[in-house]
Coordinates of C-alpha atoms in Angstrom, one line a residue:
M1 CA 138.2 120.5 99.8
N2 CA 136.3 117.4 100.8
L3 CA 132.8 117.5 102.1
S4 CA 133.6 116.9 105.7
S5 CA 136.1 119.8 105.6
T6 CA 133.6 122.0 103.8
I7 CA 130.8 121.4 106.4
K8 CA 133.3 121.9 109.3
T9 CA 134.6 125.1 107.8
I10 CA 131.0 126.4 107.2
Q11 CA 130.1 125.5 110.8
D12 CA 133.2 127.3 112.1
I13 CA 132.2 130.5 110.1
M14 CA 128.7 130.4 111.4
R15 CA 129.9 130.1 115.0
K16 CA 131.4 133.6 114.6
D17 CA 127.9 135.1 113.8
A18 CA 126.1 136.7 116.7
G19 CA 122.7 135.7 115.2
L20 CA 123.3 132.0 115.4
D21 CA 122.8 130.3 118.7
G22 CA 123.6 126.6 118.8
D23 CA 124.0 123.8 116.3
A24 CA 120.3 123.5 115.6
Q25 CA 120.2 127.1 114.2
R26 CA 123.4 126.5 112.3
I27 CA 122.0 123.4 110.6
G28 CA 118.7 125.2 109.9
Q29 CA 120.7 128.1 108.3
L30 CA 122.7 125.7 106.1
A31 CA 119.6 123.6 105.2
W32 CA 117.6 126.4 103.4
M33 CA 120.8 127.6 101.6
L34 CA 121.4 124.0 100.4
F35 CA 117.8 123.7 99.3
L36 CA 118.0 126.8 97.1
K37 CA 121.4 125.8 95.7
V38 CA 120.2 122.3 94.9
F39 CA 116.9 123.5 93.5
D40 CA 118.9 125.9 91.2
Q41 CA 121.0 123.0 90.0
R42 CA 117.8 120.9 89.2
E43 CA 116.4 123.9 87.4
D44 CA 119.4 123.8 85.0
E45 CA 118.4 120.2 84.2
W46 CA 114.7 121.1 83.7
E47 CA 115.6 123.9 81.5
D48 CA 117.8 121.6 79.4
D49 CA 114.8 119.2 79.0
D50 CA 112.2 121.9 78.4
Q51 CA 113.0 125.1 76.5
N52 CA 109.7 126.5 77.8
Y53 CA 110.4 125.8 81.4
L54 CA 109.3 128.6 83.8
S55 CA 110.8 128.7 87.3
P56 CA 108.3 128.6 90.2
L57 CA 110.6 131.0 92.1
P58 CA 110.5 134.7 91.7
E59 CA 113.5 135.7 89.6
D60 CA 115.1 137.8 92.4
C61 CA 114.9 134.8 94.8
R62 CA 116.7 132.3 92.6
W63 CA 120.1 131.3 93.8
R64 CA 121.7 132.1 90.5
N65 CA 120.4 135.7 90.7
W66 CA 121.7 136.7 94.1
A67 CA 124.0 134.1 95.7
A68 CA 125.9 132.3 93.1
Y69 CA 129.4 133.7 92.4
L70 CA 129.9 134.9 88.8
V71 CA 133.1 135.3 86.7
D72 CA 134.1 138.9 86.2
N73 CA 136.0 140.4 83.3
Q74 CA 139.3 139.3 84.7
G75 CA 138.2 135.6 85.1
K76 CA 137.8 135.8 88.9
M77 CA 134.8 134.6 90.8
Q78 CA 132.9 137.5 92.4
P79 CA 129.8 137.7 94.6
Q80 CA 126.7 139.4 93.1
K81 CA 125.8 141.2 96.3
P82 CA 128.2 143.1 98.5
A83 CA 128.4 142.0 102.1
S84 CA 126.8 145.3 103.2
E85 CA 123.6 144.6 101.3
L86 CA 123.3 140.8 101.7
I87 CA 121.5 140.5 105.0
E88 CA 118.9 143.1 104.1
Y89 CA 118.4 141.4 100.7
V90 CA 117.8 138.0 102.2
N91 CA 115.6 139.2 105.0
N92 CA 113.5 141.7 103.0
T93 CA 113.5 140.2 99.5
V94 CA 114.1 136.4 99.5
F95 CA 112.3 135.3 102.7
P96 CA 109.1 137.4 102.5
Q97 CA 108.5 136.2 98.9
L98 CA 109.2 132.5 99.5
K99 CA 107.2 132.4 102.8
E100 CA 104.2 134.0 101.1
L101 CA 104.6 132.4 97.7
E102 CA 101.3 132.2 95.8
V103 CA 100.8 128.5 95.1
H104 CA 97.8 128.6 92.7
G105 CA 97.8 124.8 92.5
D106 CA 101.4 124.6 91.4
P107 CA 103.0 121.6 93.3
K108 CA 106.5 123.0 93.0
K109 CA 105.5 126.3 94.5
Q110 CA 103.7 124.3 97.3
V111 CA 106.9 122.5 98.1
I112 CA 108.9 125.7 98.1
R113 CA 106.5 127.5 100.4
S114 CA 106.2 124.5 102.8
V115 CA 110.0 124.5 103.0
F116 CA 110.3 128.2 103.8
E117 CA 107.2 128.9 105.8
D118 CA 109.0 127.9 109.1
S119 CA 112.6 128.7 108.0
N120 CA 114.6 131.7 109.0
N121 CA 117.7 133.6 108.2
Y122 CA 119.5 133.7 111.5
M123 CA 122.8 135.3 110.4
K124 CA 123.4 139.0 111.1
S125 CA 126.8 139.4 109.4
G126 CA 126.8 139.9 105.7
T127 CA 130.5 139.3 105.6
L128 CA 130.1 135.9 107.3
L129 CA 127.1 135.0 105.2
L130 CA 129.1 135.7 102.1
E131 CA 131.9 133.5 103.3
V132 CA 129.4 130.6 103.8
I133 CA 128.1 131.1 100.2
E134 CA 131.6 131.1 98.9
K135 CA 132.4 127.8 100.7
L136 CA 129.2 126.3 99.3
E137 CA 130.1 127.4 95.8
E138 CA 133.6 126.0 96.1
G139 CA 133.1 122.8 98.0
I140 CA 129.7 121.6 96.8
D141 CA 129.4 121.8 93.1
F142 CA 126.7 119.5 92.0
H143 CA 127.2 120.5 88.3
D144 CA 130.4 118.4 88.3
L145 CA 128.4 115.2 88.5
K146 CA 126.2 113.9 85.7
E147 CA 124.3 111.2 87.5
R148 CA 121.6 112.1 90.0
Q149 CA 122.5 109.0 92.1
H150 CA 125.9 110.5 92.6
M151 CA 124.4 113.8 93.6
G152 CA 122.2 112.0 96.1
D153 CA 125.3 110.2 97.5
I154 CA 126.9 113.6 98.1
Y155 CA 123.9 114.8 100.0
E156 CA 123.7 111.6 102.0
Q157 CA 127.4 112.3 103.0
I158 CA 126.5 115.9 103.9
L159 CA 123.7 114.6 106.2
N160 CA 126.1 112.1 107.7
D161 CA 128.6 114.9 108.4
L162 CA 125.9 117.0 110.0
R163 CA 125.2 114.2 112.4
S164 CA 127.9 115.5 114.7
A165 CA 126.1 118.8 115.1
G166 CA 123.8 118.9 118.1
N167 CA 120.6 116.9 117.9
A168 CA 120.7 116.4 114.1
G169 CA 121.4 112.7 114.7
E170 CA 117.8 112.1 115.7
F171 CA 116.8 112.7 112.1
Y172 CA 119.3 110.3 110.6
T173 CA 119.1 106.5 110.3
P174 CA 122.4 104.9 109.3
R175 CA 122.4 104.3 105.5
A176 CA 123.2 100.6 106.0
L177 CA 119.9 100.1 107.9
T178 CA 117.8 102.0 105.4
H179 CA 119.1 100.1 102.4
F180 CA 118.9 96.7 104.1
M181 CA 115.4 97.2 105.4
V182 CA 114.2 98.4 102.0
Q183 CA 115.9 95.5 100.2
M184 CA 114.2 93.0 102.5
V185 CA 110.7 94.6 102.1
N186 CA 111.4 94.8 98.4
P187 CA 108.9 97.4 97.0
R188 CA 108.1 96.3 93.4
L189 CA 107.9 98.7 90.6
A190 CA 106.1 96.4 88.2
E191 CA 103.2 96.1 90.7
R192 CA 103.3 99.9 91.2
E193 CA 103.7 99.4 94.9
T194 CA 103.7 102.5 97.1
V195 CA 106.1 103.2 100.0
L196 CA 105.4 105.3 103.1
D197 CA 107.6 106.5 105.9
P198 CA 105.2 108.3 108.4
A199 CA 108.2 109.7 110.3
C200 CA 110.6 110.3 107.4
G201 CA 113.2 112.6 108.9
T202 CA 115.7 113.5 106.2
G203 CA 114.3 110.9 103.9
G204 CA 116.8 108.0 104.3
F205 CA 114.2 105.2 103.8
L206 CA 112.5 107.1 101.0
T207 CA 115.7 107.7 99.0
A208 CA 116.7 104.1 99.6
S209 CA 113.3 103.1 98.2
I210 CA 113.9 105.3 95.2
D211 CA 117.3 103.7 94.5
H212 CA 115.7 100.2 94.9
L213 CA 112.9 101.1 92.4
H214 CA 115.4 102.6 90.0
A215 CA 117.4 99.4 90.0
Q216 CA 114.3 97.6 88.6
L217 CA 114.3 99.7 85.5
T218 CA 115.6 98.1 82.3
Q219 CA 116.3 99.2 78.8
Q220 CA 112.7 98.0 78.0
S221 CA 111.2 100.2 80.8
S222 CA 108.7 102.8 79.6
T223 CA 108.4 106.4 80.5
A224 CA 105.4 105.4 82.6
D225 CA 107.7 103.1 84.6
K226 CA 110.1 106.0 85.4
A227 CA 107.2 108.3 86.3
A228 CA 105.7 105.7 88.6
I229 CA 108.7 105.9 90.9
E230 CA 107.9 109.5 91.8
A231 CA 104.2 108.6 92.4
S232 CA 105.2 105.7 94.7
I233 CA 107.0 107.7 97.4
F234 CA 105.1 109.1 100.4
G235 CA 106.3 110.6 103.7
F236 CA 105.3 112.7 106.7
E237 CA 107.6 114.7 108.9
K238 CA 106.6 116.8 111.9
K239 CA 109.7 119.0 112.3
Q240 CA 110.6 121.8 109.9
L241 CA 114.3 121.2 109.7
P242 CA 114.3 117.5 108.7
H243 CA 111.4 118.2 106.3
L244 CA 113.5 120.8 104.6
L245 CA 116.5 118.4 104.5
C246 CA 114.2 115.6 103.2
S247 CA 112.8 117.8 100.4
T248 CA 116.3 118.6 99.3
N249 CA 117.3 114.9 99.5
L250 CA 114.4 113.9 97.2
L251 CA 115.2 116.6 94.7
L252 CA 118.7 115.1 94.4
H253 CA 117.3 111.6 94.0
G254 CA 115.2 112.6 90.9
I255 CA 111.9 113.5 92.5
D256 CA 111.1 116.6 90.6
V257 CA 108.2 117.6 92.8
P258 CA 108.5 116.1 96.4
S259 CA 105.0 117.3 97.2
Q260 CA 104.1 113.9 98.7
I261 CA 106.4 114.6 101.5
E262 CA 104.0 116.4 103.9
H263 CA 105.1 118.7 106.7
R264 CA 102.7 117.4 109.3
N265 CA 102.5 115.7 112.7
T266 CA 101.3 112.2 111.7
L267 CA 100.1 111.4 115.3
A268 CA 98.1 114.6 115.5
K269 CA 95.7 113.6 112.7
G270 CA 92.3 112.4 114.1
W271 CA 91.9 108.7 114.2
N272 CA 88.8 108.8 112.1
E273 CA 90.3 111.3 109.6
W274 CA 92.4 108.5 108.1
S275 CA 90.8 106.8 105.1
P276 CA 91.5 103.6 103.2
L277 CA 93.1 105.8 100.5
D278 CA 95.9 106.6 103.0
R279 CA 97.0 103.0 103.1
R280 CA 100.2 101.9 101.3
D281 CA 101.8 98.7 100.1
C282 CA 105.1 99.1 102.0
L283 CA 105.8 100.9 105.2
I284 CA 109.4 101.4 106.3
T285 CA 110.2 103.6 109.2
N286 CA 112.3 104.4 112.3
P287 CA 109.6 106.1 114.4
P288 CA 110.7 108.3 117.3
F289 CA 110.7 106.3 120.5
G290 CA 110.8 107.4 124.1
G291 CA 109.0 110.6 123.3
V292 CA 105.5 111.6 124.6
E293 CA 102.9 113.3 122.5
E294 CA 101.3 116.3 124.1
G295 CA 97.9 118.0 123.8
T296 CA 95.0 115.9 122.5
S297 CA 97.0 113.7 120.2
G298 CA 96.0 110.1 120.6
N299 CA 92.9 110.7 122.7
D300 CA 90.7 109.1 120.0
Y301 CA 92.9 106.0 119.5
P302 CA 91.4 102.6 120.4
V303 CA 91.0 102.4 124.2
D304 CA 92.9 99.2 124.8
T305 CA 96.0 100.4 123.0
R306 CA 95.8 104.1 123.8
S307 CA 99.1 105.6 124.7
R308 CA 101.1 108.8 124.7
E309 CA 104.4 107.1 123.9
T310 CA 105.3 107.8 120.3
A311 CA 106.5 104.4 119.2
D312 CA 103.4 102.7 120.6
M313 CA 101.2 105.3 118.8
F314 CA 103.0 104.8 115.5
M315 CA 102.7 101.0 115.7
V316 CA 98.9 101.1 116.3
L317 CA 98.5 103.6 113.5
I318 CA 100.6 101.6 111.1
I319 CA 98.6 98.4 111.7
D320 CA 95.2 99.9 111.7
K321 CA 95.4 102.8 109.3
L322 CA 98.5 103.0 107.2
L323 CA 99.3 99.5 105.9
K324 CA 97.2 97.8 103.2
S325 CA 96.0 94.2 103.7
A326 CA 98.9 92.0 102.6
G327 CA 101.2 95.1 102.9
R328 CA 104.7 94.6 104.1
G329 CA 106.3 96.6 107.0
A330 CA 109.7 97.1 108.5
V331 CA 110.2 99.2 111.7
V332 CA 113.1 100.0 114.0
L333 CA 112.1 99.6 117.6
P334 CA 114.0 99.6 120.9
D335 CA 114.5 96.7 123.3
G336 CA 112.0 98.4 125.6
T337 CA 109.2 97.7 123.2
L338 CA 110.2 94.1 122.9
F339 CA 110.0 93.4 126.7
G340 CA 107.5 96.1 127.6
E341 CA 104.3 95.3 129.5
G342 CA 100.9 97.0 129.9
V343 CA 100.0 99.0 126.8
K344 CA 103.1 97.9 125.0
A345 CA 102.1 94.2 125.5
K346 CA 98.6 95.1 124.0
V347 CA 100.2 96.8 121.1
K348 CA 102.4 93.7 120.4
K349 CA 99.3 91.5 120.7
K350 CA 97.6 93.6 118.0
L351 CA 100.7 93.3 115.8
L352 CA 100.9 89.5 116.3
D353 CA 97.2 89.0 116.0
E354 CA 96.8 91.1 112.8
C355 CA 100.2 90.7 111.2
S356 CA 102.7 87.9 110.6
L357 CA 105.8 89.1 112.4
H358 CA 108.1 86.8 110.6
T359 CA 111.5 88.3 111.4
I360 CA 113.3 90.3 114.2
V361 CA 116.9 91.3 113.5
R362 CA 118.5 92.1 116.8
L363 CA 121.1 94.9 116.5
P364 CA 124.1 95.2 118.8
N365 CA 124.9 98.3 120.9
G366 CA 126.1 101.5 119.3
V367 CA 124.3 101.4 116.0
F368 CA 122.8 104.9 116.7
S369 CA 125.7 106.1 118.9
P370 CA 126.4 108.8 120.0
Y371 CA 122.7 109.9 119.9
T372 CA 121.4 107.0 121.8
G373 CA 122.9 103.9 123.4
I374 CA 119.6 102.1 123.4
K375 CA 119.7 98.7 121.7
S376 CA 117.4 98.5 118.7
N377 CA 115.7 95.8 116.6
L378 CA 114.4 95.6 113.1
L379 CA 110.9 94.1 112.9
F380 CA 109.6 92.7 109.6
F381 CA 105.9 91.8 109.2
T382 CA 103.1 91.3 106.7
K383 CA 99.6 92.4 107.5
G384 CA 96.6 90.1 107.1
K385 CA 97.3 86.9 109.0
P386 CA 98.3 86.1 112.5
T387 CA 101.9 85.3 113.5
E388 CA 102.8 81.7 113.7
T389 CA 106.6 81.5 113.7
I390 CA 109.0 84.3 114.6
W391 CA 112.5 84.1 113.3
Y392 CA 115.3 85.9 115.1
Y393 CA 118.7 86.9 113.7
E394 CA 121.3 88.3 116.0
H395 CA 123.5 90.7 114.0
P396 CA 127.1 90.5 115.2
Y397 CA 129.8 93.1 115.3
P398 CA 132.4 92.9 112.5
A399 CA 135.7 91.2 113.4
G400 CA 137.8 93.4 115.6
Y401 CA 134.8 95.7 116.6
K402 CA 133.6 96.2 120.1
S403 CA 131.1 98.9 119.2
Y404 CA 130.2 101.3 116.4
S405 CA 131.0 104.9 116.2
K406 CA 130.9 107.9 113.8
T407 CA 134.2 106.8 112.3
K408 CA 133.3 103.1 112.4
P409 CA 129.6 103.0 111.5
I410 CA 127.5 99.9 110.7
R411 CA 128.0 99.0 107.0
L412 CA 125.6 97.5 104.4
E413 CA 128.1 94.7 103.6
E414 CA 127.6 93.4 107.2
F415 CA 124.1 92.4 106.3
Q416 CA 125.1 90.0 103.6
A417 CA 124.8 87.0 106.0
E418 CA 121.2 88.0 106.7
K419 CA 120.5 88.4 103.0
D420 CA 121.9 85.0 102.2
W421 CA 119.9 83.4 105.0
W422 CA 116.6 85.3 104.4
G423 CA 114.7 83.1 101.9
D424 CA 111.3 83.8 100.5
E425 CA 108.1 84.6 102.4
A426 CA 106.0 83.1 99.6
D427 CA 107.1 79.6 100.8
G428 CA 107.1 80.5 104.4
F429 CA 110.8 81.0 104.5
A430 CA 111.3 77.2 104.0
A431 CA 115.0 77.7 103.2
R432 CA 115.8 79.2 106.6
V433 CA 117.9 77.2 109.0
E434 CA 118.9 77.8 112.6
N435 CA 122.5 78.6 113.3
E436 CA 124.6 80.3 116.0
R437 CA 123.0 83.6 114.9
A438 CA 119.5 82.5 113.9
W439 CA 116.7 80.8 115.8
K440 CA 112.9 80.5 115.7
V441 CA 110.1 80.7 118.1
D442 CA 106.9 78.7 117.5
F443 CA 104.6 81.6 118.7
K444 CA 101.4 79.8 117.7
A445 CA 102.2 76.9 119.9
L446 CA 103.3 79.2 122.8
K447 CA 100.0 81.1 122.5
N448 CA 97.8 78.0 122.3
E449 CA 99.5 76.5 125.4
A450 CA 99.3 79.8 127.3
E451 CA 95.7 80.3 126.5
S452 CA 94.8 76.7 127.5
R453 CA 96.5 77.1 130.8
A454 CA 95.2 80.6 131.4
Q455 CA 91.6 80.0 130.3
P456 CA 90.5 78.0 133.4
H457 CA 91.6 81.0 135.5
W458 CA 89.7 83.4 133.3
D459 CA 86.6 81.2 133.2
K460 CA 86.7 81.0 137.0
A461 CA 87.2 84.8 137.2
E462 CA 84.1 85.3 135.0
Q463 CA 82.1 82.8 137.1
L464 CA 83.1 84.7 140.3
G465 CA 82.3 88.0 138.7
N466 CA 78.8 86.8 137.8
Q467 CA 78.3 85.6 141.3
A468 CA 79.5 88.9 142.7
S469 CA 77.2 90.7 140.3
D470 CA 74.2 88.7 141.4
L471 CA 74.9 89.6 145.0
E472 CA 75.4 93.3 144.1
N473 CA 72.0 93.2 142.3
K474 CA 70.4 91.8 145.4
V475 CA 71.9 94.6 147.4
K476 CA 70.5 97.1 144.9
E477 CA 67.0 95.5 145.2
L478 CA 67.1 95.5 149.0
R479 CA 68.2 99.2 148.9
D480 CA 65.3 100.1 146.6
N481 CA 62.8 98.2 148.8
L482 CA 64.2 99.9 151.9
K483 CA 63.2 103.3 150.7
G484 CA 59.6 102.8 151.7
E485 CA 60.3 100.8 154.9
K486 CA 59.4 102.8 158.1
D487 CA 59.8 100.0 160.7
A488 CA 63.2 100.6 162.4
A489 CA 63.7 97.0 163.3
Q490 CA 63.0 95.9 159.8
R491 CA 65.3 98.5 158.3
L492 CA 68.1 97.4 160.7
A493 CA 67.6 93.8 159.6
V494 CA 67.7 94.7 155.9
E495 CA 70.8 96.9 156.4
E496 CA 72.6 94.0 158.1
Q497 CA 71.6 91.7 155.3
M498 CA 72.9 94.2 152.8
A499 CA 76.2 94.6 154.7
A500 CA 76.6 90.8 154.7
L501 CA 75.9 90.6 151.0
R502 CA 78.4 93.4 150.2
L503 CA 81.1 91.7 152.2
E504 CA 80.5 88.4 150.4
A505 CA 80.5 90.3 147.0
E506 CA 83.7 92.0 147.9
G507 CA 85.3 88.7 148.7
L508 CA 84.1 87.3 145.4
R509 CA 85.5 90.4 143.6
Q510 CA 88.9 89.9 145.2
Q511 CA 88.8 86.2 144.2
E512 CA 87.8 87.3 140.7
R513 CA 90.8 89.7 140.5
D514 CA 93.1 87.0 141.8
E515 CA 92.0 84.4 139.2
R516 CA 92.2 86.9 136.4
S517 CA 95.7 87.9 137.5
A518 CA 96.7 84.3 137.6
G519 CA 95.5 83.8 134.1
D520 CA 97.2 87.0 132.9
R521 CA 100.5 86.0 134.5
I522 CA 100.4 82.8 132.4
F523 CA 99.2 84.5 129.1
W524 CA 100.8 87.9 128.8
P525 CA 104.5 86.9 129.1
I526 CA 104.3 85.3 125.6
Y527 CA 104.3 88.9 124.3
N528 CA 107.8 89.4 125.8
L529 CA 109.6 89.3 122.5
D530 CA 113.0 89.9 124.1
R531 CA 114.1 86.3 123.4
K532 CA 117.7 85.4 124.0
N533 CA 119.7 83.4 121.4
P534 CA 119.6 79.8 122.6
N535 CA 122.3 78.8 120.0
A536 CA 125.0 81.3 121.0
P537 CA 127.9 80.1 123.1
E538 CA 127.7 81.5 126.6
A539 CA 129.8 84.6 126.8
E540 CA 132.1 85.0 129.8
S541 CA 130.9 87.8 132.0
H542 CA 133.0 89.8 134.4
D543 CA 129.9 91.5 136.0
P544 CA 130.2 91.1 139.8
D545 CA 126.4 90.5 140.1
V546 CA 126.4 87.9 137.4
L547 CA 129.5 86.2 138.8
L548 CA 127.9 86.1 142.3
E549 CA 124.7 84.6 141.0
K550 CA 126.7 81.9 139.1
Y551 CA 128.8 81.2 142.3
Q552 CA 125.6 80.9 144.5
R553 CA 124.0 78.6 141.8
L554 CA 127.2 76.5 141.8
L555 CA 127.2 76.3 145.7
A556 CA 123.5 75.1 145.5
E557 CA 124.4 72.5 143.0
I558 CA 127.3 71.3 145.1
A559 CA 125.1 71.1 148.2
A560 CA 122.5 69.1 146.3
V561 CA 125.2 66.6 145.1
Q562 CA 126.5 66.3 148.7
D563 CA 123.0 65.6 149.9
E564 CA 122.5 62.9 147.3
L565 CA 125.9 61.3 148.3
K566 CA 125.0 61.4 152.0
A567 CA 121.6 59.8 151.2
E568 CA 123.2 57.0 149.2
L569 CA 125.9 56.4 151.8
A570 CA 123.3 56.3 154.6
G571 CA 121.3 53.8 152.6
A572 CA 124.3 51.7 151.9
L573 CA 125.2 51.6 155.6
L574 CA 121.7 50.6 156.6
Q575 CA 121.8 47.8 154.1
E576 CA 125.2 46.6 155.4
E577 CA 123.9 46.7 159.0
S578 CA 120.8 44.7 158.1
H579 CA 123.0 42.0 156.8

């Protein structure tokens, strides 16, 4: 039975159980079972490597001692627990012990407890639970594969198969994107560079980073080099289910103790609680966008970039708190961020002022379908110097594709053109050339021009504001002097003078606002990063609104030509008459 069939069969079995309500619970149920099965398989390896190995799990909670099927005297596979006892055993023996596992400074125990503290056994039928275990034993036998990379590939496929179940897709970034982004950021093992995903989901970027670091090992690599990979990987995940899936994923990718994958809400940590020790060399992530943080999260963020929108909050946090100076970042962001105004524009200003945003890869529709149809972009940047040139690359559909789907997902091979074009940041990407897919924007020149045009308006606004302030101070002085004035006529004269000054000040304030707005209208549009490809052939559109606009523009052009012809004819006639 292949993996897709196994997962589908398990989901079908679970749908019969009265305790499971919806895909989210079914995935959660399968996730903790997979974790215990995978952990048990890894324990086999650890026991082979260390004869004195002691399991961090209580013996009666180990998969091998209650769930795994055993061969009976007749050579048949049989369950260890009868269906009539299974639910009670899981609920009263396995879960209580794992939820309250005494950690005592043991990282493995800490991981196990963090995985199970918010997990639950939802199933009520021992018979159906036994069927699920049987399918797991039959269809997912990690012992058949020797290499951890292959085991990781199996789990990645399981995660992909789970994408069709409910909202699980929000935790999964297509593998092609995770590997491409990691390869372009290029974490370096020799330099002991660290990698962080502050919204790591099921761990796609982290496992891609592990694969990338492993590929840098050679026959001359030391034990310290191999151990450094585990110490290089960091992640935070808010939700229990993806954290559980991520921990399992890292176990399968050779991370013996995935304790650096914290189950926490990254955005809920106080702004001043982050320290320089939290900064990493490489930050690669697909932060949740479109969501809104609740409670007090973000209240202590810098005022000018304060927001409740999750993508905005992550970007500010990445720039200010999570990325080292000269650190490299790659982030998935929606089109809405590229053209967004207000706080989004200020977040982009921070990014372009404090980082070199050197590349934006524009993805076509459907990359994240069916979970969202929003167009997305891959932003690559290096912290420590302002942006001068932004290169864009418009990723095309493969030949014959009109969109992506679950059966036709985006593939890593499609990014070969970008890889061939990419070049080297060390020489300022000197080898890059513009083509029908790639173009560049001289952001430094745009910014300098916009500032020079906007500055006179801002200077005028400041001047008007100072004049208004002078008048408002005079009003305050007159009001203070009026407190002791008893003469009614004098009071009336002063109040009239105050009213006139207030009116004049209000006029100046309005002029100040107008001038400032005039300057802002010139300056802030440069932070609209939704730049269209100037080199692409114009696509034929059948949109009625677009066609009507083109028709009206054509009529206007025809009318202008007719007016020119009339003017020339009239001039010619006048000349002829004068002769």
